[in-house]
Coordinates of C-alpha atoms in Angstrom, one line a residue:
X23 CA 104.3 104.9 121.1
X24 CA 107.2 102.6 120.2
X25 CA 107.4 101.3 116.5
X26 CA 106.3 97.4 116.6
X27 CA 108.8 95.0 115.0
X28 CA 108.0 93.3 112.0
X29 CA 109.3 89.8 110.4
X30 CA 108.5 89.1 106.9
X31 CA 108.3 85.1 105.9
X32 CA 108.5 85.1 101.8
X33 CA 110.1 88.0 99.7
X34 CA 108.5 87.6 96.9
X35 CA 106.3 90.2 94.6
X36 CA 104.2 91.6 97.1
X37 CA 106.8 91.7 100.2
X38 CA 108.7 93.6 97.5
X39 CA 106.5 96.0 96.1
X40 CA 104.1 96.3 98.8
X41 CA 104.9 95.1 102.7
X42 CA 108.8 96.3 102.8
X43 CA 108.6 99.6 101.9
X44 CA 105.3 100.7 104.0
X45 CA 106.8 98.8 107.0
X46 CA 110.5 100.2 106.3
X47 CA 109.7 103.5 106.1
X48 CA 106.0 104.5 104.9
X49 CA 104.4 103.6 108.8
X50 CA 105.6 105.3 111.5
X51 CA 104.9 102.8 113.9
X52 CA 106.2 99.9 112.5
X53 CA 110.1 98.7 112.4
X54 CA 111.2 95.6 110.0
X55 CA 113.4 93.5 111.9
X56 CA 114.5 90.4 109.4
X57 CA 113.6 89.0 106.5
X58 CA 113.3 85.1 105.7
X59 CA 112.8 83.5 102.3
X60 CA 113.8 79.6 101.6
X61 CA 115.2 81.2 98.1
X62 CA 118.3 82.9 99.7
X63 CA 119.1 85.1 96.8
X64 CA 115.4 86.6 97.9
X65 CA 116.0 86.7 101.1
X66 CA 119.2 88.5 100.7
X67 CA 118.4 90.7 98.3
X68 CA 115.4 91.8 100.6
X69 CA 118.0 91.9 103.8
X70 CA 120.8 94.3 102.2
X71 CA 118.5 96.3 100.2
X72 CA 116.7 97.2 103.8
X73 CA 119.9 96.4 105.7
X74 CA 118.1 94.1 108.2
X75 CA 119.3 89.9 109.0
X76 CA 118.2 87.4 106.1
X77 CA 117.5 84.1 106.9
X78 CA 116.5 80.7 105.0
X79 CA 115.0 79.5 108.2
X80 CA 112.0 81.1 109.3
X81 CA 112.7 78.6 113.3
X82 CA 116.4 80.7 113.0
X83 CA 115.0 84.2 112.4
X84 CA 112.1 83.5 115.2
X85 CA 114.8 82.2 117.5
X86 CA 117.2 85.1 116.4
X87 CA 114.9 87.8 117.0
X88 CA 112.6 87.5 120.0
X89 CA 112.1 91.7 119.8
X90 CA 109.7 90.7 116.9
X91 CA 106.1 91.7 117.8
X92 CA 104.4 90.8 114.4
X93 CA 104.9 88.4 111.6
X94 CA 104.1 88.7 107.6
X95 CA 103.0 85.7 106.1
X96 CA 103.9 86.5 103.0
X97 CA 104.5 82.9 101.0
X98 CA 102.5 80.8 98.3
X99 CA 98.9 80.7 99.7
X100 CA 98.7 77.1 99.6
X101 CA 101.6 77.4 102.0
X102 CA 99.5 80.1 104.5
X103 CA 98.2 77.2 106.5
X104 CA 101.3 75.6 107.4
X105 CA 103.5 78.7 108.1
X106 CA 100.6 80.5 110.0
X107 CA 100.3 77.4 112.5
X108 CA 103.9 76.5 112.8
X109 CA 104.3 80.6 113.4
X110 CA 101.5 80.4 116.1
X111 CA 103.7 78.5 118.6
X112 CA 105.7 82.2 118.8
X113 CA 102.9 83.7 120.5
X114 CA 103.9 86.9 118.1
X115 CA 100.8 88.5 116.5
X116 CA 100.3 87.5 112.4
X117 CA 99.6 89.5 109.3
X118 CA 98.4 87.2 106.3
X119 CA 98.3 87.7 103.0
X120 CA 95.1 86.9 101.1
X121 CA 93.3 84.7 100.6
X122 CA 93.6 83.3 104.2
X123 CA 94.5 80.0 103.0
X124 CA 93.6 77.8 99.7
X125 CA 91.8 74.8 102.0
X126 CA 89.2 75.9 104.2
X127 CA 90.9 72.9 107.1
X128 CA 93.7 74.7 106.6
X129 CA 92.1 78.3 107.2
X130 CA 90.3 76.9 110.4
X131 CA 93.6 75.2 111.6
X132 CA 95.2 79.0 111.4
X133 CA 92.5 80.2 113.3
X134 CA 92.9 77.9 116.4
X135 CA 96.4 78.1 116.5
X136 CA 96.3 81.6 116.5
X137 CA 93.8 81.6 119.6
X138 CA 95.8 78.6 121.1
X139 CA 98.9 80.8 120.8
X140 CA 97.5 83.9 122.3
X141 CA 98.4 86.1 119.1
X142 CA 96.1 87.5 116.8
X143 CA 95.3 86.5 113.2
X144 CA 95.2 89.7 110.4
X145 CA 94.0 88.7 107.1
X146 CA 94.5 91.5 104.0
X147 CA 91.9 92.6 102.4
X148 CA 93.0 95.8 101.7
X149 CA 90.7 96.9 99.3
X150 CA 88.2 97.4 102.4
X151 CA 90.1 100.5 103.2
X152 CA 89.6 102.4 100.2
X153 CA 88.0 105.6 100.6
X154 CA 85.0 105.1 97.9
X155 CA 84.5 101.6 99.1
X156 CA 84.4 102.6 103.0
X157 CA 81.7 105.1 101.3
X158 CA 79.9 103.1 100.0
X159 CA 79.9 100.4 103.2
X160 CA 78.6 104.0 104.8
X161 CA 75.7 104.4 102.6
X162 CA 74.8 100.8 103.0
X163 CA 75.1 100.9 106.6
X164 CA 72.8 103.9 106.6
X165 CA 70.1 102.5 103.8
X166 CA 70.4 104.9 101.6
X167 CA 70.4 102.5 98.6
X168 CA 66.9 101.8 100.0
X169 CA 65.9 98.0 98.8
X170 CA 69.2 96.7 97.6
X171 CA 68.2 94.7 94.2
X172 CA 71.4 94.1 92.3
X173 CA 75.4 94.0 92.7
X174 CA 77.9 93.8 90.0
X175 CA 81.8 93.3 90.0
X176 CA 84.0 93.4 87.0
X177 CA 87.9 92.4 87.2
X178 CA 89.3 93.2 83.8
X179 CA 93.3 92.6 84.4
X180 CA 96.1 91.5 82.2
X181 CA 98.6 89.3 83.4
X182 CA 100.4 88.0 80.4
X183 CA 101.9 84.0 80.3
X184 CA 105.6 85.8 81.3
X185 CA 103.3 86.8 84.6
X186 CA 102.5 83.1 85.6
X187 CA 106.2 82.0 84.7
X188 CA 107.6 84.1 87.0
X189 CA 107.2 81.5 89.5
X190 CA 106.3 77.8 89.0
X191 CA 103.4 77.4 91.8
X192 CA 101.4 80.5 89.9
X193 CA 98.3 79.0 88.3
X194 CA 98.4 75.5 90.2
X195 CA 95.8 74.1 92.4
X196 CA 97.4 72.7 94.6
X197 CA 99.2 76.5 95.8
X198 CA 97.7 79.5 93.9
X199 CA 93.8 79.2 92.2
X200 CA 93.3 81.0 89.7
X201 CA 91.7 84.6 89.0
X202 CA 89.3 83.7 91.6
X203 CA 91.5 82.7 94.7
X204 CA 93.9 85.2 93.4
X205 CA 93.4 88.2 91.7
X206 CA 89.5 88.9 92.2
X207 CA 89.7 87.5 95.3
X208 CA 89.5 91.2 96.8
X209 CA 86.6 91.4 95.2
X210 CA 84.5 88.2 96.3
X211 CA 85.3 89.9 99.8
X212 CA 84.1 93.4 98.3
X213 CA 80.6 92.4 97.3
X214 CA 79.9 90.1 100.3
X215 CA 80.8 92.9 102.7
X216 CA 79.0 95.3 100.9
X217 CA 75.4 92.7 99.5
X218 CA 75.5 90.8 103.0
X219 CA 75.8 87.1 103.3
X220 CA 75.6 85.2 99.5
X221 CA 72.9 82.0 99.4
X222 CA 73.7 80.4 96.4
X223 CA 76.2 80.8 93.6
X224 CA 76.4 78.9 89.7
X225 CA 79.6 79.9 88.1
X226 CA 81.0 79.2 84.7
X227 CA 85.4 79.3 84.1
X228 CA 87.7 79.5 81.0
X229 CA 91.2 79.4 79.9
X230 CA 91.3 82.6 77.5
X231 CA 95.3 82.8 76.9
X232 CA 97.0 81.4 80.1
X233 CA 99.3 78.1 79.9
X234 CA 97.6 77.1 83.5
X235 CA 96.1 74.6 86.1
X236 CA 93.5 76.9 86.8
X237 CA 91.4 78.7 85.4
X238 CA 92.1 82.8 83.7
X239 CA 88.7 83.9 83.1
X240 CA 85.2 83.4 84.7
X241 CA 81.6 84.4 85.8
X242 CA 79.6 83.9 88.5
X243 CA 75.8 84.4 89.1
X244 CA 75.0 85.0 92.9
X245 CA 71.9 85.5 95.0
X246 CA 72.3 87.0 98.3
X247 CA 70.2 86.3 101.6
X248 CA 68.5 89.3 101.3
X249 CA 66.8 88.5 97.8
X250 CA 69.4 90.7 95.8
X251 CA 71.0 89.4 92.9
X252 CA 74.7 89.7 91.5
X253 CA 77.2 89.4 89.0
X254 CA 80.9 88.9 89.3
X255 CA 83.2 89.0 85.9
X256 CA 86.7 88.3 86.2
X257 CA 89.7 88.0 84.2
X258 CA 93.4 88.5 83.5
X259 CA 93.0 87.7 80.1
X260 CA 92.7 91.6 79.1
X261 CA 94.6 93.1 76.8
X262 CA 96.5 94.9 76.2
X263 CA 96.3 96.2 79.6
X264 CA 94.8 96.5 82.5
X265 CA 90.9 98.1 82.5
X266 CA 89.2 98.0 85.1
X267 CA 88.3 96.4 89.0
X268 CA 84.8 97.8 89.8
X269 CA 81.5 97.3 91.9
X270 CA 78.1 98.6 91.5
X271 CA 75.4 98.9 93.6
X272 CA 71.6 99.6 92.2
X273 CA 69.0 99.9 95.1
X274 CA 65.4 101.3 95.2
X275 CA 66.8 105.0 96.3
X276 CA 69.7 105.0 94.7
X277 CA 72.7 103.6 92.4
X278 CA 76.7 104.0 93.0
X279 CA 79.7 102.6 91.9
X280 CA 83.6 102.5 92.3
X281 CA 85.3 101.5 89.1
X282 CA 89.0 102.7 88.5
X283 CA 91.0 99.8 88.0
X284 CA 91.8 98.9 91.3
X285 CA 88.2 99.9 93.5
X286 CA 90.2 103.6 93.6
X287 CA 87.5 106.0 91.6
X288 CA 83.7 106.5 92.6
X289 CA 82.1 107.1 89.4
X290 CA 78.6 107.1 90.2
X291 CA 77.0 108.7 92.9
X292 CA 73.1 109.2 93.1
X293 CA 70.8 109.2 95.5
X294 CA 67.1 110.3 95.3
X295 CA 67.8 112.2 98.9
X296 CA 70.5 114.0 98.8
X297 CA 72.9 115.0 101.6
X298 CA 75.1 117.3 102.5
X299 CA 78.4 116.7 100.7
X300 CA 77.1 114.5 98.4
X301 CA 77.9 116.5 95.5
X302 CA 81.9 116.5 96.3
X303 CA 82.2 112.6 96.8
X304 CA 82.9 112.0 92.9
X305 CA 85.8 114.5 93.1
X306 CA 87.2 113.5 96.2
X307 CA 86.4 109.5 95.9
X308 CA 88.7 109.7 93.1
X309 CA 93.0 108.9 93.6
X310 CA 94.5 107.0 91.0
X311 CA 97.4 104.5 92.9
X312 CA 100.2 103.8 90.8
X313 CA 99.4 99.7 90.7
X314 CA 96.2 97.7 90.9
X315 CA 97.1 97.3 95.2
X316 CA 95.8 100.9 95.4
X317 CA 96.7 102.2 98.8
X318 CA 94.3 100.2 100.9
X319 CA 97.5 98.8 102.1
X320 CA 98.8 101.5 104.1
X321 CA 95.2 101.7 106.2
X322 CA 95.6 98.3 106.6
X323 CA 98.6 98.3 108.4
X324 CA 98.0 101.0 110.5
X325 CA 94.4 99.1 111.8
X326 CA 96.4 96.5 112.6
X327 CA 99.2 97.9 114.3
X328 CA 96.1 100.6 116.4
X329 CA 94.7 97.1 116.9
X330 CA 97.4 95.6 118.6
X331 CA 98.6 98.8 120.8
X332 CA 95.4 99.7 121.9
X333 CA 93.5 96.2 122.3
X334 CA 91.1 97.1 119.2
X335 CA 88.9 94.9 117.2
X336 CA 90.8 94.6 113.4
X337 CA 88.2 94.5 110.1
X338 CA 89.2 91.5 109.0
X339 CA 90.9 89.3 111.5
X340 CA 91.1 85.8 111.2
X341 CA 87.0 84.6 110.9
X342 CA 85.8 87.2 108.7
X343 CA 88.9 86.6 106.3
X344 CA 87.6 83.0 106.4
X345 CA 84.5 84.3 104.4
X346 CA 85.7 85.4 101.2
X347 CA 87.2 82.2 101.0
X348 CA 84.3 80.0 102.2
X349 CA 82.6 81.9 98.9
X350 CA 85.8 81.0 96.3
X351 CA 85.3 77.3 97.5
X352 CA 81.3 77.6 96.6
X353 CA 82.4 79.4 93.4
X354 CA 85.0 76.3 92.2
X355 CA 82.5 73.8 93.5
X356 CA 79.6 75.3 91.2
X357 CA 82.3 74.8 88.3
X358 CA 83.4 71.9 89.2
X359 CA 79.9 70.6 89.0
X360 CA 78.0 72.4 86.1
X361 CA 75.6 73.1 89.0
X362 CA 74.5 75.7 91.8
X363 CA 75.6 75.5 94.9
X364 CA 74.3 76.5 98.2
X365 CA 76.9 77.8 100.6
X366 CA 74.7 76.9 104.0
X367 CA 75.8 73.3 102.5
X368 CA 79.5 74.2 103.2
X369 CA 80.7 73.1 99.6
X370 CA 84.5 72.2 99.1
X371 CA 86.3 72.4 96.2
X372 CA 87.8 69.4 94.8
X373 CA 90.5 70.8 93.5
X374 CA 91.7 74.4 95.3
X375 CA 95.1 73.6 97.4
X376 CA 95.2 70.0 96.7

């Protein structure tokens, strides 16, 4: 099979740490082809280190490089929507960072202009491809929970003020969100794939320590379709480091939950009927990544790029990315009001990307 070509628009953090070196050299059937940030000494930086073309011109680099099979999206998400749909017109297949975008227009514009384009939308949500949280999907699938009665997620992170001033669009509305667009975000996506569809949500924010538009710290009370109930705590207001990223699942038959701190360890495993290799799944549910990514990005990536080859259906393409964020817009519009909100009323925030 030959190696798909990869362009990366933005080199920022998570091109850096993340997205260049898996597509460089950590995938075996991927190839990065150029690099393109609209800060040159990024893009350069990015270009020699992995001694590909740099551009400040992401029209240029398409124009330069029509080899290029697939596109990273890797900018400001408030900027998703625009690149995605200006990208679109390449008819070249698009990875996208999460969330999918910060307005849920914008999300639906991607969408069509993906289909219009004839390429495919990829959103990350790589925390999907962990191994104790694909277990977990498993069990669910299979009902051993039994009656699913309560789910709980807990995102205890530090990110200190030096974090947000890294770059000036962290903690705005109108490009970033706070913990909820951005750093649990994995995690709104983790307990609605896992608790099924979410009725209603009433959600409560703070600024603990962070110098920011948005807000740092928060907590949400959810009911789900099904008649479950749910919790969601979230923060990068931690200290002095990071604890913990976790989700629980207490059912009727059973209980589980995948804590580490970045949904890497199962920690409880317990079912009233046992099966077989039930006792090995807390010893071999539990890897410790280096970072709070984890290493659902290297799945990812290869899904996608099996996807593409082979004419597969992805996990999260561009409509089921759309629903973690359709649930962080019902979770700012519940703060926003002081009230619940029901997401069959397809509530907006007033605030996220404008």
């Amino acid at each position: 099979m030959r190696k798909l070509n990869f362009a990366f628009v933005g080199c920022g953090r998570i091109a850096s740490k993340i997205h260049a070196p898996l597509v460089s050299s950590g995938l075996e059937e991927a190839r990065l082809a150029a690099v393109c940030d609209i800060k040159a000494d990024r893009a350069e930086r990015m270009g020699e280190q992995y001694k590909v073309p740099w551009y400040t011109d992401c029209y240029a680099m398409m124009a330069a490089h029509p080899e290029v099979d697939v596109v990273s999206v890797l900018t400001e998400s408030g900027n998703h929507g625009r690149n995605v749909v200006d990208l679109a017109r390449y008819g070249k297949h698009i990875v996208v960072e999460k969330p999918i975008a910060l307005r849920l227009a914008d999300a639906d514009k991607m969408i069509a202009a993906c289909r219009a384009g004839g390429c495919r939308l990829f959103v990350v949500q790589q925390n999907r491809y962990n191994i104790p949280v694909q277990k977990l999907r498993e069990a669910v699938r299979k009902k051993r929970f039994g009656t699913i009665f309560l789910l709980t997620v807990r995102v205890r992170w530090c990110r200190r003020q030096d974090y947000y001033d890294m770059d000036p669009w962290r903690g705005t509305w109108s490009l970033d969100g706070g913990v909820f667009s951005q750093q649990a975000s994995h995690h709104l996506d983790a307990i609605e794939w896992i608790g099924g569809p979410v009725r209603s949500v009433f959600a409560r924010a703070i600024n603990a320590f962070a110098r920011i538009e948005a807000e740092d710290t928060g907590t949400v009370s959810l009911t789900f379709k099904n008649g479950a109930l749910g919790m969601i705590e979230a923060t990068t207001a931690a200290r002095p480091a990071d604890m913990e990223g976790s989700l629980s699942v207490l059912g009727s038959r059973g209980t589980a939950e995948v804590g580490g701190f970045a949904l890497n360890e199962m920690k409880t495993w317990r079912f009233e009927d046992q099966e077989p290799g039930d006792d090995e799944v807390l010893t071999a549910c539990r890897t410790n990544p280096p970072t709070v990514y984890g290493f659902g990005h290297t799945r990812y990536l290869r899904e996608v790029i099996d996807a593409i080859v082979h004419g597969k259906k992805a996990l999260v393409e561009g409509p089921e990315g759309r629903k973690s964020l359709r649930l962080i817009h019902a979770v700012y519009r519940s703060i926003e009001t002081g009230r619940e909100v029901l997401l069959e009323r397809k509530p907006v925030s007033a605030r996220l990307g404008r």
